[in-house]
GROMACS .gro file of C-alpha atoms in nm:
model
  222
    1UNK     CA    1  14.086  -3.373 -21.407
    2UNK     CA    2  14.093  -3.116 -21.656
    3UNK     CA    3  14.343  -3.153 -21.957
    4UNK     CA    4  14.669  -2.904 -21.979
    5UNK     CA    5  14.660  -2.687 -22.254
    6UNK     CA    6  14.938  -2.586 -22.521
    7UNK     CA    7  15.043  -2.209 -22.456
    8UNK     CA    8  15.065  -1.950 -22.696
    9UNK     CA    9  15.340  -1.695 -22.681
   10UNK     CA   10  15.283  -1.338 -22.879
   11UNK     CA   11  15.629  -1.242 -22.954
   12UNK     CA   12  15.495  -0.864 -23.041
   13UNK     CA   13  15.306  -0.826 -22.722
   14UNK     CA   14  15.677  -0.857 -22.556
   15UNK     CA   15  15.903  -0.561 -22.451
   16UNK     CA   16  16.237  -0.552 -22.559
   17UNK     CA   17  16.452  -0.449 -22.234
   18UNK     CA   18  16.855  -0.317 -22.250
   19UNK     CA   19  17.110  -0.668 -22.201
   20UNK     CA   20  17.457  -0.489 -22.258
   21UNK     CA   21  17.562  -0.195 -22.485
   22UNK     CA   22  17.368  -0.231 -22.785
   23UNK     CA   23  17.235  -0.612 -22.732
   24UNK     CA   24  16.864  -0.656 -22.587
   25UNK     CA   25  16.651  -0.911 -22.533
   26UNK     CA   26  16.291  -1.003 -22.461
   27UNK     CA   27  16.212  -1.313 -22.271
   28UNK     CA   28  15.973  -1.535 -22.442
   29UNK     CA   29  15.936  -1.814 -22.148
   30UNK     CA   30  16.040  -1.923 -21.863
   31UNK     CA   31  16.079  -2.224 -21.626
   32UNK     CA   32  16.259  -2.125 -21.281
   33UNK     CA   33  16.229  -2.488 -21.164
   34UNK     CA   34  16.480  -2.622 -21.403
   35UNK     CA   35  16.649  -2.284 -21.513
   36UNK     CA   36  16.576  -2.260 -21.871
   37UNK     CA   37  16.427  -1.962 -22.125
   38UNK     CA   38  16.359  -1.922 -22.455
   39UNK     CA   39  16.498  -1.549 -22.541
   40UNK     CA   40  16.461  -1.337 -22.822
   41UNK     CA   41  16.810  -1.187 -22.869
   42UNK     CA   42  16.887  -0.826 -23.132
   43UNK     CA   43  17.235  -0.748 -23.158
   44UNK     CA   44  17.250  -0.429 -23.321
   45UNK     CA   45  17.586  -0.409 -23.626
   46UNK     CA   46  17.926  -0.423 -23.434
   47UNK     CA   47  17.751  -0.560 -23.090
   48UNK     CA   48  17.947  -0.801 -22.887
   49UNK     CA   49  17.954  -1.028 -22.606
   50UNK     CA   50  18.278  -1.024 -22.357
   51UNK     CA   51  18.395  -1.380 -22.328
   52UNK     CA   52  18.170  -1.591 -22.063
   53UNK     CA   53  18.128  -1.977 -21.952
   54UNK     CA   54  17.802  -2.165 -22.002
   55UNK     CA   55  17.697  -2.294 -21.642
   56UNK     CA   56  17.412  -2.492 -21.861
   57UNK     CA   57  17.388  -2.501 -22.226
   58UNK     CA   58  17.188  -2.353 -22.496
   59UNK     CA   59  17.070  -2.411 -22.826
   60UNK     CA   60  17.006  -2.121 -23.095
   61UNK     CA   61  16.848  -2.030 -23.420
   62UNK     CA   62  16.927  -1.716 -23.607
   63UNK     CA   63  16.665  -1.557 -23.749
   64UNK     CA   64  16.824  -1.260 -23.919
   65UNK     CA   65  17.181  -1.166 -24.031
   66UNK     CA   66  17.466  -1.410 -23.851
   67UNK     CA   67  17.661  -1.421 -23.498
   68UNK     CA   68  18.016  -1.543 -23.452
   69UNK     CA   69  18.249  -1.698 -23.195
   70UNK     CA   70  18.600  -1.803 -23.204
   71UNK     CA   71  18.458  -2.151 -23.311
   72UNK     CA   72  18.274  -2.009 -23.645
   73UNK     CA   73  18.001  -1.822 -23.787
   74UNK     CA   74  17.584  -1.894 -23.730
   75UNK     CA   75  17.452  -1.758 -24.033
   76UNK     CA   76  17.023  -1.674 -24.091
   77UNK     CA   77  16.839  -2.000 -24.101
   78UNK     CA   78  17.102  -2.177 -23.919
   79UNK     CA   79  17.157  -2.328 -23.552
   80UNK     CA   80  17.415  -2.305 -23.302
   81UNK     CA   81  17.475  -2.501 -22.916
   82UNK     CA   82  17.701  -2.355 -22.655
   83UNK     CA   83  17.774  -2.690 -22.437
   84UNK     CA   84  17.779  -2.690 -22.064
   85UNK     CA   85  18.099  -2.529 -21.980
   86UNK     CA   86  18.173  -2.357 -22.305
   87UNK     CA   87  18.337  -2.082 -22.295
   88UNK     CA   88  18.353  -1.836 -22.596
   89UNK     CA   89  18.275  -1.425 -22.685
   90UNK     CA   90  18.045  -1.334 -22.932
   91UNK     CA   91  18.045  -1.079 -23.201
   92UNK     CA   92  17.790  -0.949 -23.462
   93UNK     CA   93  17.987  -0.725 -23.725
   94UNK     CA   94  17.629  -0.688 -23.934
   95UNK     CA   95  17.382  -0.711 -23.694
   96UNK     CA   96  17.173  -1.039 -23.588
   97UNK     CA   97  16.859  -1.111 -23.448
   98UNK     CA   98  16.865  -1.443 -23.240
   99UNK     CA   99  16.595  -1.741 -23.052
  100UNK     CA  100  16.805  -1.889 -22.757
  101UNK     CA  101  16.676  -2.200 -22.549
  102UNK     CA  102  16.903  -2.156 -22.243
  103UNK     CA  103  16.922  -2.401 -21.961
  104UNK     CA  104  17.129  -2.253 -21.670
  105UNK     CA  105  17.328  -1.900 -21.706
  106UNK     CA  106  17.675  -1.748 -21.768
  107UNK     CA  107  17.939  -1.637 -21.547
  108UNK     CA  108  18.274  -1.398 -21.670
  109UNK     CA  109  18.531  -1.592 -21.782
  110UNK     CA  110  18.911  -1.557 -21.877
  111UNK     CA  111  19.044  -1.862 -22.005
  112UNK     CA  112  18.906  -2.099 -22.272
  113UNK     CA  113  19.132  -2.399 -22.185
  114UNK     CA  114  18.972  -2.764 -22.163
  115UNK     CA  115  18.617  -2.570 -22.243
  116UNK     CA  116  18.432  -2.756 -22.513
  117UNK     CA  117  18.380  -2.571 -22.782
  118UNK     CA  118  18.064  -2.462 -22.945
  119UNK     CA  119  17.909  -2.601 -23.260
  120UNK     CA  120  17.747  -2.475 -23.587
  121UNK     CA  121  17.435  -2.708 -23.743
  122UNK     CA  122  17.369  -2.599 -24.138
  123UNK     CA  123  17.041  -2.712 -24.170
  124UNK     CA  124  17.090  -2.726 -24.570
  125UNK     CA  125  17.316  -3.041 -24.490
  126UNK     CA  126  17.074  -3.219 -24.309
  127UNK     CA  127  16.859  -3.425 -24.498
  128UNK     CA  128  16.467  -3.439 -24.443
  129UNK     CA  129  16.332  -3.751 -24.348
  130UNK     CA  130  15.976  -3.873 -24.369
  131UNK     CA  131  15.769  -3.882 -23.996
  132UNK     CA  132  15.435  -3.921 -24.097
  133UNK     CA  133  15.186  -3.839 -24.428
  134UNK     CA  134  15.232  -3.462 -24.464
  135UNK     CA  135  15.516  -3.431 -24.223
  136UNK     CA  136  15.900  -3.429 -24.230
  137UNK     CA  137  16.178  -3.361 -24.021
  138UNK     CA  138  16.558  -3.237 -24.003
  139UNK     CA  139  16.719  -3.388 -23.648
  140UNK     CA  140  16.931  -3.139 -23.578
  141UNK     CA  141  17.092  -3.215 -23.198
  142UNK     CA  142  16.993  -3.457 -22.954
  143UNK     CA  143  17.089  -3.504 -22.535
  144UNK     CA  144  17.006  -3.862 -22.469
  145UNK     CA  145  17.104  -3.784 -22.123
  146UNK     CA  146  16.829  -3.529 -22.048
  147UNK     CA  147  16.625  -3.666 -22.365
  148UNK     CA  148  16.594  -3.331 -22.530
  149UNK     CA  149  16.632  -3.249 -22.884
  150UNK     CA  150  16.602  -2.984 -23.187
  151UNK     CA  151  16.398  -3.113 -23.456
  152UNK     CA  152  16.312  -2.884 -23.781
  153UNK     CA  153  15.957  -2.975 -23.854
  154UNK     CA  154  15.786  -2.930 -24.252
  155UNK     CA  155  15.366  -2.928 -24.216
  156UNK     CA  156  15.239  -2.983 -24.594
  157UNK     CA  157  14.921  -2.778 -24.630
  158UNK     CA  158  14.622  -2.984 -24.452
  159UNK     CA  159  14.881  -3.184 -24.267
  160UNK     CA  160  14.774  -3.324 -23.946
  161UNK     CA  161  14.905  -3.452 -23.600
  162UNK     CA  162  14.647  -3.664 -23.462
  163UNK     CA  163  14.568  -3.642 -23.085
  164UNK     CA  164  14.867  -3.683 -22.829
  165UNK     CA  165  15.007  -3.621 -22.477
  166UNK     CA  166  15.352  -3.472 -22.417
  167UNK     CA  167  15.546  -3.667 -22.156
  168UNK     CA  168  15.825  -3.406 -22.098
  169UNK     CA  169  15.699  -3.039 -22.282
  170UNK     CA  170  15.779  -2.895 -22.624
  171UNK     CA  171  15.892  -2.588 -22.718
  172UNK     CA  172  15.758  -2.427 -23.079
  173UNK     CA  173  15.875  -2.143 -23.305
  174UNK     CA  174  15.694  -2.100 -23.595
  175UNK     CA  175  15.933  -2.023 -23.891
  176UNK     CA  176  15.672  -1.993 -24.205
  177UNK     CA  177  15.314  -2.053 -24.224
  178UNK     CA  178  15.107  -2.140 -23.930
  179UNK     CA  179  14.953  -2.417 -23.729
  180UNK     CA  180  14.680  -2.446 -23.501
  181UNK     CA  181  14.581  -2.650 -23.147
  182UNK     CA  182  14.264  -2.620 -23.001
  183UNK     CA  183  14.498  -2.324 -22.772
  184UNK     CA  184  14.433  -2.160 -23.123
  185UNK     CA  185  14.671  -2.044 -23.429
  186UNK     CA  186  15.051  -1.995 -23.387
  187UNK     CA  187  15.142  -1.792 -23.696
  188UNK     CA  188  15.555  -1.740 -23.810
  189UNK     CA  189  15.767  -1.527 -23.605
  190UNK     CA  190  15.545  -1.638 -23.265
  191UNK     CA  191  15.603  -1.950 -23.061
  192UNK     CA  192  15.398  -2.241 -22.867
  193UNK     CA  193  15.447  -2.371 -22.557
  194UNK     CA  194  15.282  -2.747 -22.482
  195UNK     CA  195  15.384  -2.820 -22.145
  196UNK     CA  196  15.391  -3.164 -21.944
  197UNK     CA  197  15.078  -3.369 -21.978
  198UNK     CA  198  14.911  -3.135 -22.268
  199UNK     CA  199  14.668  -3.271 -22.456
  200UNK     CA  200  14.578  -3.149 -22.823
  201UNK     CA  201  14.599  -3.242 -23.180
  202UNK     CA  202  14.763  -3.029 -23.412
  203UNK     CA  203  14.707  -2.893 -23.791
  204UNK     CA  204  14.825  -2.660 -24.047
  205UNK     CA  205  14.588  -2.559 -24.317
  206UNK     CA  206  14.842  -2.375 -24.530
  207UNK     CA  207  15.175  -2.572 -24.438
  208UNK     CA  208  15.435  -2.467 -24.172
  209UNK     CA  209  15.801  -2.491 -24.096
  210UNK     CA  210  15.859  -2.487 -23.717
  211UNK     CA  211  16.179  -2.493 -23.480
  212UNK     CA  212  16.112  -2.808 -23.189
  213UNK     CA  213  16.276  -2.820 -22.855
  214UNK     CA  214  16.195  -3.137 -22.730
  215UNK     CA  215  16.195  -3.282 -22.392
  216UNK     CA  216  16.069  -3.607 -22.345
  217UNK     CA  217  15.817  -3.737 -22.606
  218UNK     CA  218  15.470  -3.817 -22.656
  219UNK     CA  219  15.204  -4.053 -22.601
  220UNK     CA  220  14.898  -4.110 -22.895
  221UNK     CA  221  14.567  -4.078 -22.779
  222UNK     CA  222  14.252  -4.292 -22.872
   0.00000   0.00000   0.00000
């Protein structure tokens, strides 16, 4: 049987298409089996979001300028999570460009009461920890229901991931630098995509920092 391969996702080649008054989005990936995205989000300076519920959750990284709820401010390099049931508006006084994982949707919504609320993660407070020769990570949130999790990931240049299957899939944006698969080179601002059962070995020759959404784990190969 032949092995699954990682997926690379061209941000650039993507459309941006109208979301509300003076928000649009592109849609990076998709999954209609279990409802989730990844979405690239540009509020332009003074955009806003009319309070809504979560039905799902989703996890965000800012890439530019900073969004804000009635629970606090995501500022660039930073990461946000809107719980299942949240409920919250959102408002962009300087403009913001935005990565959202989504599981699930929104619906309107008029009353925050009992809704848990969302959280802020500043990455400069998280410490990096050592995974492997060449390769460090920031934990940033974790499910252990659905085992999913964020991880921040720091390639050294020549760093290496030796040869491994995903049980569950993977998620990549590439923050700085680049690394490669044998799918080819994911370079900053794109993403990768290694679904269930993909097969590969990773490497950076020039050192990367990359955003991981993580379902399941993996499995090393001989």
């Amino acid at each position: 049987m032949a092995e699954v391969s990682s997926q690379i996702i061209r941000v650039n080649e993507i459309e941006w298409s109208p979301m509300v008054p003076m928000v649009q989005a592109k849609v990076l990936w998709s999954d209609p089996a279990t409802k989730r995205r990844a979405q690239l989000t540009r509020f332009e300076p003074g955009a806003t979001l009319p309070m809504h519920r979560h039905v799902g959750d989703e996890l965000l990284y800012v890439i530019e300028g900073a969004i804000s709820d009635e629970h606090g401010t995501t500022t660039s390099g930073n990461v946000g999570y809107r719980p299942d049931g949240c409920v919250h508006s959102v408002s962009c006084k300087n403009g913001a460009t935005v990565l959202a994982i989504v599981s699930g949707g929104v619906e309107p919504a008029t009353d925050r009461a009992g809704a848990p609320p969302s959280q802020n993660f500043n990455l400069s407070e998280i410490p990096w920890t050592e995974a492997m020769a060449g390769v460090q990570q920031k934990p940033i949130w974790q499910d252990k229901e659905t085992k999913r999790r964020a991880v921040f990931v720091r390639f050294a240049p020549g760093a290496q991931l030796p040869r491994h299957k995903h049980v569950g899939d993977e998620l990549i944006f590439v923050i700085e630098g680049s690394n490669a698969d044998e799918s080819g080179e994911v370079v900053a601002g794109n993403m990768n995509y290694r679904p269930n059962g993909c097969v590969h070995s990773v490497s950076t020759k020039n050192g990367a920092t990359v955003l991981a959404v993580v379902t399941g784990g993996v499995e090393m190969m001989k």
